[in-house]
Amino acid sequence: MSESDHEAAGRPRPQGQGGDESLERFGYEQELRRTLGLRDLLVYGMVFMVPIAPFAIFGVVFDTAKGMVPLTYVIGLVAMVFTALSYREMSQAFPIAGSVYAYAGRGLRPEAGFLAGWAILLDYLLVPTLLYVTGAVALQSVIGGVPQWLWIVVFVVFNTSVNMLGIRTTAQMNKLFLLAELIILAMFVVLSVIAINDGKNGAHWTTTPFYDPHVFSVGLVFSALSVAALSFLGFDAISTLAEEVRGGRKVVGRATLLSLCLVAALFVVQTYLAALLLPGRTSLPNQAAENTAFYDVARIAGGVWFKDVVAVSSALAAAVANSLAAQAATSRLLFSMARDGQLPRFLAHVHPTRKVPERAVLLVAVISLGLGLGLVGQVGLLSSLVNFGALFSFLMLHVSVMFYFLVRRREHTYGMHLVVPLIGFAIIGYVLYNADSKAQIGGSCWLVIGIAILLVRKLTGRSTELKLDA
C-alpha cells in the first residue's frame, strides 16, 4: 500500500523499531531522547501511582467500604483496566507525546484534542501542587520546627533540578524511589504477618476484608468504586513519554497495563493486612482517626518507631517521588500542545544537549510553587479539583477509540473497540457523576475557559489543526 493509500484509509504506516520513522509520519522531528525501555516505563508508572498510596487514604476507603478495603481495590482494578486497554490501543496507533490530547485530536477532531488536553491539564498542573502540600503537612507533623512553606520550596527545587538533568536521570531517580517504597512496604508486610500470627489487637486470619456478608451490598460496591477508581489515576501518564521510548510502539501499552496490575496487587496485599489488624470494625470514630488510620495500624504492627517511618515514607513518596513523575508528565503534555501551536510555542523548546522540554519543566515548577505557597494546608480544596480533568479526558479517550477504529478505519473489531470503551465510558461516567460537587463545579469552570479559548482561536482565524497524521 502506498503512502497516500495509508493516509486515505486513516491507517498508520509500518513503524520503525527505533520510533523516528513513526514521528516523521506525523510531521514531527525526533527532538526528545529515546532512552526508556519497558522496565523504565513500569517503574515510572508505579512511582506515579505510588505503591504505598493506601498509607495516606486507607482510613477514608475503610469507612466508605465498611472495612472491605482490599475488595475496593480489586473493584478499582477491574474498573480501570478498560481505560488502560483504550490507552493501549491509541498509544499503538499514535506513538507520540501528548497522551489523550494527541489521541482525541487525531481520533476525533483537533478541537476535541484541545479540550481533552485542556481537561487533563487541570489534573496534571494541580497534582504536583497537591502532593507538595500533602507532603508538607505530613512532615510538619513529624518535624514541627520546619514551616510547611519551606518544605514546599525544597520539594519544588529538588524535583525541578532532577527533571532538568534529563529523562535518564529522572528514570534512575524513579528506580531509587520505587526501591525505597518497596522496602518500606516489605517491612510492613513482614511485621503485619507476625502481628496477625501473634493475635495483636485481636487480629486473626479471615477473608472478611474481601467479603463481609453482614454489610455487603451492591450499593456499597458502587460507592467503593467511586473511591477505588480515583486511587489508580496516574497510569495514563506513561503515554506522555511515548517519544522517549525505544523498542517499538507496543511498549507504552504493555507498560500501562502491567504497571496498573502490579500496583493493584500491592494495594490489595497491604490493605488486606491492615484491615486484619482492625478486626471486627467497619468504621472509624472520626475524621482524625481516618487521617491516621494506616499509621495507627503501623504502630500496632511494629511500634511507635515504625509508625513514624511509615508517616515520613508516605510524605516523601508523595511530595518527592510522585511529584517528580507528575512534573515530567505535565511538561511533556505542555510540550506536545505547544508544538502544535495550541499553547505558546516557547514551551516547545527542547534543550539541545539534555533533550528536555526545559521551559515546560520550569513553568510547571513556577505554577506548583505559586499554588503550593498560596494554598498551604488546603488539601481538601486541591483534592476536589484534581480528579475532574483526568476523568473527563478518559471519557473523550473512550469515544476516540470507538470513532477512530470503527468509523475512520472501518474495522470490525467490536470487542476491543466498542465493548471495551463502552464499559470504560460507563464506569468513568459513573465516577464523574458521583464526584465531589466542588470538583464538578471547578472542573466545569475550567472546561468553560478552555471552550472560550477555543472559540477565540476560531474567531481570530488561528488554526486548531494538528500536524497531519499518517
Short mmCIF file of C-alpha atoms in Angstrom, two decimals:
data_model
loop_
_atom_site.label_atom_id
_atom_site.label_comp_id
_atom_site.label_asym_id
_atom_site.label_seq_id
_atom_site.Cartn_x
_atom_site.Cartn_y
_atom_site.Cartn_z
CA MET A 1 0.00 0.00 0.00
CA SER A 2 1.35 3.41 -0.91
CA GLU A 3 1.81 6.30 1.47
CA SER A 4 -1.22 8.10 0.06
CA ASP A 5 -3.32 4.96 0.42
CA HIS A 6 -2.41 4.71 4.08
CA GLU A 7 -3.42 8.32 4.63
CA ALA A 8 -6.70 7.87 2.79
CA ALA A 9 -7.57 4.83 4.87
CA GLY A 10 -6.63 6.56 8.11
CA ARG A 11 -4.21 3.75 8.95
CA PRO A 12 -0.73 4.32 10.34
CA ARG A 13 2.12 3.11 8.16
CA PRO A 14 4.50 0.47 9.47
CA GLN A 15 6.71 1.78 12.23
CA GLY A 16 10.43 1.51 12.54
CA GLN A 17 11.75 -0.15 15.64
CA GLY A 18 13.51 2.98 16.80
CA GLY A 19 10.42 5.14 16.53
CA ASP A 20 11.92 8.00 14.49
CA GLU A 21 10.01 6.92 11.38
CA SER A 22 6.72 6.92 13.27
CA LEU A 23 7.29 10.51 14.39
CA GLU A 24 8.14 11.66 10.89
CA ARG A 25 4.88 10.32 9.52
CA PHE A 26 3.04 12.58 11.95
CA GLY A 27 5.01 15.58 10.74
CA TYR A 28 7.35 15.83 13.75
CA GLU A 29 11.09 15.61 14.23
CA GLN A 30 12.69 13.44 16.89
CA GLU A 31 13.69 16.07 19.48
CA LEU A 32 13.47 14.16 22.75
CA ARG A 33 15.96 11.41 23.59
CA ARG A 34 14.82 7.79 23.20
CA THR A 35 16.39 6.01 26.17
CA LEU A 36 13.47 4.43 28.04
CA GLY A 37 12.62 0.72 27.91
CA LEU A 38 9.73 -1.33 29.27
CA ARG A 39 11.31 -1.56 32.73
CA ASP A 40 11.76 2.22 32.90
CA LEU A 41 8.12 2.79 31.98
CA LEU A 42 6.95 0.23 34.53
CA VAL A 43 8.94 1.99 37.24
CA TYR A 44 7.65 5.39 36.12
CA GLY A 45 4.03 4.25 36.13
CA MET A 46 4.33 2.59 39.53
CA VAL A 47 6.04 5.63 41.05
CA PHE A 48 3.34 7.88 39.62
CA MET A 49 0.57 5.72 41.15
CA VAL A 50 2.61 5.32 44.38
CA PRO A 51 2.77 1.68 45.59
CA ILE A 52 2.20 2.87 49.17
CA ALA A 53 -0.64 5.27 48.27
CA PRO A 54 -3.07 3.46 50.63
CA PHE A 55 -0.92 4.65 53.54
CA ALA A 56 -2.46 8.11 53.18
CA ILE A 57 -6.08 7.27 52.27
CA PHE A 58 -6.66 3.94 54.00
CA GLY A 59 -8.98 5.43 56.62
CA VAL A 60 -11.25 7.13 54.08
CA VAL A 61 -11.53 3.97 51.99
CA PHE A 62 -12.06 1.87 55.14
CA ASP A 63 -15.12 3.91 56.13
CA THR A 64 -16.53 4.03 52.59
CA ALA A 65 -16.16 0.29 52.07
CA LYS A 66 -17.24 -0.70 55.61
CA GLY A 67 -13.87 -2.31 56.22
CA MET A 68 -13.67 -4.16 52.88
CA VAL A 69 -10.70 -2.14 51.62
CA PRO A 70 -8.97 -4.86 49.57
CA LEU A 71 -12.28 -5.56 47.81
CA THR A 72 -12.41 -1.88 46.91
CA TYR A 73 -9.04 -2.06 45.19
CA VAL A 74 -9.95 -5.23 43.31
CA ILE A 75 -13.04 -3.42 42.01
CA GLY A 76 -10.89 -0.41 41.17
CA LEU A 77 -8.52 -2.55 39.12
CA VAL A 78 -11.38 -4.08 37.14
CA ALA A 79 -12.85 -0.62 36.56
CA MET A 80 -9.63 0.97 35.33
CA VAL A 81 -8.47 -1.93 33.15
CA PHE A 82 -10.96 -0.86 30.49
CA THR A 83 -9.44 2.63 30.37
CA ALA A 84 -5.94 1.16 30.31
CA LEU A 85 -6.92 -1.01 27.34
CA SER A 86 -8.17 2.07 25.48
CA TYR A 87 -4.86 3.79 26.22
CA ARG A 88 -3.03 0.76 24.86
CA GLU A 89 -4.95 0.81 21.60
CA MET A 90 -4.44 4.52 20.98
CA SER A 91 -0.78 4.51 22.05
CA GLN A 92 -0.11 1.89 19.37
CA ALA A 93 -1.99 3.85 16.73
CA PHE A 94 -0.40 7.19 17.71
CA PRO A 95 3.02 6.62 19.37
CA ILE A 96 3.65 10.30 20.12
CA ALA A 97 3.83 12.52 23.20
CA GLY A 98 0.66 14.25 24.31
CA SER A 99 -1.35 11.34 25.68
CA VAL A 100 -5.12 11.83 25.42
CA TYR A 101 -4.62 15.24 23.79
CA ALA A 102 -2.99 13.56 20.79
CA TYR A 103 -5.43 10.63 20.80
CA ALA A 104 -8.62 12.70 20.83
CA GLY A 105 -7.18 15.22 18.39
CA ARG A 106 -6.37 12.57 15.82
CA GLY A 107 -9.05 10.04 16.68
CA LEU A 108 -11.89 12.60 16.67
CA ARG A 109 -11.08 16.19 15.73
CA PRO A 110 -8.38 18.74 16.65
CA GLU A 111 -10.93 20.69 18.70
CA ALA A 112 -11.68 17.56 20.73
CA GLY A 113 -7.98 17.06 21.26
CA PHE A 114 -7.60 20.58 22.59
CA LEU A 115 -10.46 20.10 25.07
CA ALA A 116 -9.11 16.71 26.18
CA GLY A 117 -5.65 18.19 26.65
CA TRP A 118 -7.05 21.24 28.42
CA ALA A 119 -9.09 18.99 30.74
CA ILE A 120 -6.21 16.76 31.75
CA LEU A 121 -4.02 19.83 32.28
CA LEU A 122 -6.24 20.63 35.26
CA ASP A 123 -5.23 17.29 36.74
CA TYR A 124 -1.57 17.42 35.73
CA LEU A 125 -1.00 21.02 36.84
CA LEU A 126 -2.63 20.53 40.23
CA VAL A 127 -1.27 17.06 41.06
CA PRO A 128 2.27 18.28 41.89
CA THR A 129 0.80 21.11 44.00
CA LEU A 130 -1.46 18.73 45.91
CA LEU A 131 1.42 16.36 46.55
CA TYR A 132 3.72 19.13 47.76
CA VAL A 133 1.05 20.46 50.13
CA THR A 134 0.20 16.97 51.41
CA GLY A 135 3.87 16.13 51.97
CA ALA A 136 4.48 19.40 53.78
CA VAL A 137 1.56 18.77 56.13
CA ALA A 138 2.78 15.25 56.93
CA LEU A 139 6.39 16.24 57.52
CA GLN A 140 5.48 19.16 59.75
CA SER A 141 3.61 16.71 61.97
CA VAL A 142 6.89 14.81 62.41
CA ILE A 143 9.35 17.73 62.32
CA GLY A 144 7.33 20.56 63.81
CA GLY A 145 10.05 23.22 63.67
CA VAL A 146 10.10 23.45 59.87
CA PRO A 147 7.24 25.50 58.35
CA GLN A 148 5.17 23.95 55.58
CA TRP A 149 6.07 26.61 53.00
CA LEU A 150 9.77 25.79 53.36
CA TRP A 151 9.11 22.10 52.68
CA ILE A 152 7.22 23.08 49.53
CA VAL A 153 10.17 25.17 48.28
CA VAL A 154 12.60 22.31 48.94
CA PHE A 155 10.40 19.80 47.11
CA VAL A 156 9.95 22.02 44.05
CA VAL A 157 13.64 22.89 43.74
CA PHE A 158 14.77 19.29 44.10
CA ASN A 159 12.29 17.83 41.59
CA THR A 160 12.89 20.58 39.04
CA SER A 161 16.64 20.07 39.24
CA VAL A 162 16.30 16.33 38.63
CA ASN A 163 13.88 16.76 35.71
CA MET A 164 16.13 19.38 34.11
CA LEU A 165 19.03 16.92 34.03
CA GLY A 166 17.21 14.71 31.54
CA ILE A 167 14.82 11.79 31.32
CA ARG A 168 17.60 9.26 32.01
CA THR A 169 18.36 10.92 35.36
CA THR A 170 14.66 11.08 36.16
CA ALA A 171 14.32 7.37 35.36
CA GLN A 172 17.24 6.49 37.64
CA MET A 173 15.77 8.51 40.49
CA ASN A 174 12.42 6.80 39.95
CA LYS A 175 14.10 3.42 40.41
CA LEU A 176 15.64 4.53 43.71
CA PHE A 177 12.33 5.91 44.95
CA LEU A 178 10.47 2.76 43.95
CA LEU A 179 13.04 0.59 45.69
CA ALA A 180 12.72 2.63 48.89
CA GLU A 181 8.91 2.40 48.81
CA LEU A 182 9.02 -1.36 48.23
CA ILE A 183 11.43 -1.82 51.15
CA ILE A 184 9.08 0.05 53.49
CA LEU A 185 6.16 -1.94 52.14
CA ALA A 186 8.03 -5.22 52.64
CA MET A 187 8.75 -4.22 56.23
CA PHE A 188 5.08 -3.54 56.78
CA VAL A 189 4.08 -6.90 55.29
CA VAL A 190 6.55 -8.85 57.44
CA LEU A 191 5.68 -7.01 60.66
CA SER A 192 1.96 -7.29 59.96
CA VAL A 193 2.09 -11.03 59.29
CA ILE A 194 3.97 -11.54 62.56
CA ALA A 195 1.47 -9.33 64.42
CA ILE A 196 -1.51 -11.21 62.98
CA ASN A 197 0.03 -14.58 63.83
CA ASP A 198 0.59 -13.31 67.39
CA GLY A 199 -3.00 -12.07 67.61
CA LYS A 200 -2.10 -8.43 68.28
CA ASN A 201 -5.15 -6.20 68.75
CA GLY A 202 -7.27 -9.35 68.39
CA ALA A 203 -6.17 -9.86 64.77
CA HIS A 204 -6.68 -13.22 63.07
CA TRP A 205 -6.67 -14.56 59.53
CA THR A 206 -10.04 -14.20 57.76
CA THR A 207 -11.47 -13.31 54.34
CA THR A 208 -13.87 -10.75 55.82
CA PRO A 209 -11.97 -7.74 54.34
CA PHE A 210 -12.77 -9.19 50.90
CA TYR A 211 -16.37 -10.04 51.69
CA ASP A 212 -18.36 -9.28 54.81
CA PRO A 213 -21.92 -10.65 54.35
CA HIS A 214 -23.20 -8.51 57.23
CA VAL A 215 -22.52 -5.19 55.47
CA PHE A 216 -22.06 -6.10 51.80
CA SER A 217 -24.49 -4.64 49.27
CA VAL A 218 -24.49 -3.70 45.61
CA GLY A 219 -24.83 -0.05 46.56
CA LEU A 220 -21.79 -0.33 48.76
CA VAL A 221 -19.80 -1.78 45.85
CA PHE A 222 -20.69 1.18 43.65
CA SER A 223 -19.87 3.66 46.41
CA ALA A 224 -16.50 1.98 46.88
CA LEU A 225 -15.95 2.12 43.12
CA SER A 226 -16.03 5.93 43.22
CA VAL A 227 -13.14 5.89 45.68
CA ALA A 228 -11.18 3.00 44.22
CA ALA A 229 -11.14 4.21 40.62
CA LEU A 230 -9.56 7.50 41.68
CA SER A 231 -6.81 5.67 43.57
CA PHE A 232 -5.32 4.42 40.29
CA LEU A 233 -5.04 7.74 38.46
CA GLY A 234 -1.52 8.10 37.10
CA PHE A 235 -1.11 5.03 34.91
CA ASP A 236 -2.23 7.21 31.98
CA ALA A 237 0.87 9.40 32.33
CA ILE A 238 3.07 6.67 30.83
CA SER A 239 1.77 7.65 27.39
CA THR A 240 3.25 11.16 27.76
CA LEU A 241 6.73 9.61 27.42
CA ALA A 242 5.99 7.93 24.08
CA GLU A 243 8.65 9.92 22.21
CA GLU A 244 11.34 8.92 24.70
CA VAL A 245 10.73 5.16 24.40
CA ARG A 246 12.76 2.65 22.46
CA GLY A 247 11.58 -0.79 21.37
CA GLY A 248 8.51 -0.11 19.24
CA ARG A 249 5.01 1.25 19.62
CA LYS A 250 3.69 -1.62 21.79
CA VAL A 251 5.95 -0.83 24.75
CA VAL A 252 3.79 2.01 26.10
CA GLY A 253 0.63 -0.10 26.04
CA ARG A 254 2.29 -3.04 27.76
CA ALA A 255 3.76 -0.82 30.46
CA THR A 256 0.39 0.85 31.07
CA LEU A 257 -1.41 -2.44 31.73
CA LEU A 258 1.44 -4.09 33.64
CA SER A 259 2.04 -1.15 35.97
CA LEU A 260 -1.68 -0.91 36.71
CA CYS A 261 -1.90 -4.62 37.61
CA LEU A 262 1.30 -4.63 39.68
CA VAL A 263 0.29 -1.61 41.73
CA ALA A 264 -3.19 -3.05 42.24
CA ALA A 265 -1.68 -6.25 43.63
CA LEU A 266 0.41 -4.24 46.10
CA PHE A 267 -2.64 -2.20 47.10
CA VAL A 268 -4.65 -5.34 47.80
CA VAL A 269 -1.93 -7.03 49.88
CA GLN A 270 -1.17 -4.07 52.15
CA THR A 271 -4.81 -3.09 52.72
CA TYR A 272 -5.80 -6.69 53.45
CA LEU A 273 -3.18 -6.94 56.18
CA ALA A 274 -4.07 -3.51 57.55
CA ALA A 275 -7.77 -4.39 57.70
CA LEU A 276 -6.96 -7.61 59.56
CA LEU A 277 -5.26 -5.55 62.26
CA LEU A 278 -8.55 -3.71 62.84
CA PRO A 279 -10.72 -6.79 63.46
CA GLY A 280 -14.46 -6.51 63.86
CA ARG A 281 -14.58 -2.87 62.74
CA THR A 282 -16.48 -1.45 59.79
CA SER A 283 -15.93 2.24 60.55
CA LEU A 284 -13.62 4.65 62.33
CA PRO A 285 -14.75 7.03 65.10
CA ASN A 286 -13.95 10.38 63.46
CA GLN A 287 -12.08 12.19 60.67
CA ALA A 288 -8.91 12.41 62.72
CA ALA A 289 -8.91 8.63 63.05
CA GLU A 290 -9.47 8.37 59.28
CA ASN A 291 -6.44 10.54 58.55
CA THR A 292 -4.10 8.50 60.77
CA ALA A 293 -5.67 5.04 60.30
CA PHE A 294 -2.82 3.37 58.45
CA TYR A 295 -0.20 4.96 60.67
CA ASP A 296 -2.06 3.65 63.71
CA VAL A 297 -2.08 0.19 62.13
CA ALA A 298 1.68 0.50 61.56
CA ARG A 299 2.08 1.26 65.28
CA ILE A 300 0.13 -1.91 66.12
CA ALA A 301 2.32 -3.94 63.77
CA GLY A 302 5.75 -2.53 64.60
CA GLY A 303 5.59 0.05 67.37
CA VAL A 304 5.84 3.83 67.54
CA TRP A 305 9.13 3.95 65.61
CA PHE A 306 7.57 2.15 62.67
CA LYS A 307 4.58 4.47 62.72
CA ASP A 308 6.94 7.42 62.23
CA VAL A 309 8.82 5.60 59.48
CA VAL A 310 5.60 4.91 57.60
CA ALA A 311 4.38 8.51 58.01
CA VAL A 312 7.63 10.01 56.70
CA SER A 313 7.78 7.48 53.86
CA SER A 314 4.25 8.33 52.79
CA ALA A 315 5.04 12.05 52.80
CA LEU A 316 8.25 11.69 50.77
CA ALA A 317 6.65 9.25 48.33
CA ALA A 318 4.02 11.85 47.51
CA ALA A 319 6.00 15.09 47.71
CA VAL A 320 9.18 13.86 46.02
CA ALA A 321 8.78 10.60 44.07
CA ASN A 322 5.23 11.07 42.82
CA SER A 323 5.69 14.79 42.18
CA LEU A 324 8.85 14.12 40.18
CA ALA A 325 6.93 11.83 37.85
CA ALA A 326 3.98 14.24 37.70
CA GLN A 327 6.20 17.17 36.73
CA ALA A 328 7.78 15.11 33.95
CA ALA A 329 4.37 14.09 32.58
CA THR A 330 2.94 17.61 32.74
CA SER A 331 5.92 19.13 30.97
CA ARG A 332 5.59 16.60 28.11
CA LEU A 333 1.91 17.42 27.70
CA LEU A 334 2.69 21.16 27.60
CA PHE A 335 5.49 20.46 25.09
CA SER A 336 3.16 18.48 22.84
CA MET A 337 0.37 21.07 22.85
CA ALA A 338 2.83 23.95 22.33
CA ARG A 339 4.49 22.12 19.43
CA ASP A 340 1.10 22.06 17.70
CA GLY A 341 0.52 25.74 18.43
CA GLN A 342 -2.29 25.04 20.92
CA LEU A 343 -0.25 26.68 23.70
CA PRO A 344 2.50 29.36 23.45
CA ARG A 345 5.23 27.91 21.24
CA PHE A 346 8.08 28.87 23.57
CA LEU A 347 7.02 25.87 25.70
CA ALA A 348 8.03 23.54 22.85
CA HIS A 349 11.71 24.45 23.24
CA VAL A 350 13.96 21.43 23.87
CA HIS A 351 17.42 21.76 25.43
CA PRO A 352 19.98 20.89 22.71
CA THR A 353 22.08 18.53 24.84
CA ARG A 354 19.86 17.27 27.65
CA LYS A 355 16.91 16.83 25.26
CA VAL A 356 14.43 18.07 27.87
CA PRO A 357 11.49 20.48 27.30
CA GLU A 358 13.13 22.76 29.85
CA ARG A 359 10.78 25.73 29.58
CA ALA A 360 7.78 23.48 30.13
CA VAL A 361 9.52 21.91 33.14
CA LEU A 362 10.24 25.35 34.59
CA LEU A 363 6.68 26.55 34.00
CA VAL A 364 5.30 23.55 35.92
CA ALA A 365 7.73 24.37 38.74
CA VAL A 366 6.63 28.02 38.88
CA ILE A 367 2.92 27.10 38.87
CA SER A 368 3.41 24.41 41.53
CA LEU A 369 5.42 26.77 43.73
CA GLY A 370 2.95 29.61 43.40
CA LEU A 371 -0.13 27.48 44.03
CA GLY A 372 1.62 25.49 46.75
CA LEU A 373 2.59 28.59 48.72
CA GLY A 374 -0.83 30.14 48.18
CA LEU A 375 -2.73 27.02 49.20
CA VAL A 376 -0.65 25.77 52.12
CA GLY A 377 -2.76 23.35 54.12
CA GLN A 378 -5.67 23.37 51.63
CA VAL A 379 -5.53 19.64 50.91
CA GLY A 380 -9.31 19.24 50.65
CA LEU A 381 -9.75 22.04 48.09
CA LEU A 382 -6.97 20.74 45.87
CA SER A 383 -8.18 17.15 46.11
CA SER A 384 -11.66 18.17 44.97
CA LEU A 385 -10.28 19.64 41.73
CA VAL A 386 -7.54 17.20 40.76
CA ASN A 387 -9.62 14.26 39.55
CA PHE A 388 -12.18 16.01 37.34
CA GLY A 389 -9.76 16.71 34.49
CA ALA A 390 -8.45 13.16 34.26
CA LEU A 391 -11.92 11.60 34.36
CA PHE A 392 -13.30 13.93 31.69
CA SER A 393 -10.32 13.22 29.44
CA PHE A 394 -10.84 9.47 29.96
CA LEU A 395 -14.39 9.85 28.63
CA MET A 396 -13.02 11.51 25.49
CA LEU A 397 -10.40 8.77 25.18
CA HIS A 398 -13.07 6.05 25.04
CA VAL A 399 -15.09 7.98 22.45
CA SER A 400 -11.92 8.46 20.40
CA VAL A 401 -11.24 4.71 20.36
CA MET A 402 -14.71 3.92 19.07
CA PHE A 403 -14.74 6.64 16.42
CA TYR A 404 -11.19 6.12 15.17
CA PHE A 405 -11.22 2.36 14.78
CA LEU A 406 -14.85 1.73 13.84
CA VAL A 407 -15.67 4.84 11.79
CA ARG A 408 -12.43 6.23 10.40
CA ARG A 409 -10.61 2.93 9.90
CA ARG A 410 -13.83 0.93 9.36
CA GLU A 411 -12.56 -2.05 11.28
CA HIS A 412 -14.90 -4.69 12.68
CA THR A 413 -13.10 -5.22 15.98
CA TYR A 414 -16.24 -4.68 18.04
CA GLY A 415 -14.96 -6.39 21.17
CA MET A 416 -11.87 -4.27 21.76
CA HIS A 417 -13.03 -1.10 20.04
CA LEU A 418 -16.72 -0.98 21.01
CA VAL A 419 -17.49 -3.17 24.03
CA VAL A 420 -14.34 -2.28 26.00
CA PRO A 421 -14.55 1.52 25.53
CA LEU A 422 -18.32 1.48 26.17
CA ILE A 423 -17.81 -0.26 29.50
CA GLY A 424 -14.92 2.07 30.31
CA PHE A 425 -17.05 5.11 29.40
CA ALA A 426 -19.91 3.90 31.63
CA ILE A 427 -17.61 3.32 34.61
CA ILE A 428 -15.80 6.65 34.31
CA GLY A 429 -19.08 8.44 33.67
CA TYR A 430 -20.49 6.98 36.87
CA VAL A 431 -17.44 8.00 38.88
CA LEU A 432 -17.52 11.52 37.43
CA TYR A 433 -21.27 11.80 38.14
CA ASN A 434 -20.65 10.88 41.78
CA ALA A 435 -17.61 13.13 42.16
CA ASP A 436 -17.48 15.86 44.79
CA SER A 437 -19.66 18.86 43.90
CA LYS A 438 -16.67 21.19 44.26
CA ALA A 439 -14.80 19.10 41.71
CA GLN A 440 -17.74 19.23 39.31
CA ILE A 441 -18.15 22.99 39.64
CA GLY A 442 -14.44 23.80 39.48
CA GLY A 443 -13.83 21.37 36.62
CA SER A 444 -16.78 22.70 34.65
CA CYS A 445 -15.46 26.26 35.04
CA TRP A 446 -12.07 25.08 33.77
CA LEU A 447 -13.73 23.49 30.72
CA VAL A 448 -15.70 26.69 30.02
CA ILE A 449 -12.41 28.61 29.96
CA GLY A 450 -10.98 26.06 27.54
CA ILE A 451 -14.02 26.33 25.27
CA ALA A 452 -13.72 30.13 25.35
CA ILE A 453 -10.06 29.92 24.32
CA LEU A 454 -11.01 27.56 21.51
CA LEU A 455 -13.72 29.92 20.26
CA VAL A 456 -11.35 32.89 20.36
CA ARG A 457 -8.83 30.95 18.27
CA LYS A 458 -11.56 30.13 15.76
CA LEU A 459 -12.91 33.69 15.57
CA THR A 460 -9.43 35.18 15.13
CA GLY A 461 -8.60 32.74 12.36
CA ARG A 462 -5.95 30.84 14.30
CA SER A 463 -5.66 27.22 13.28
CA THR A 464 -6.65 24.40 15.59
CA GLU A 465 -5.37 21.77 13.16
CA LEU A 466 -2.81 19.25 14.34
CA LYS A 467 0.04 18.17 12.15
CA LEU A 468 -1.01 15.62 9.53
CA ASP A 469 -1.28 12.09 10.82
CA ALA A 470 -0.47 9.21 8.61
#
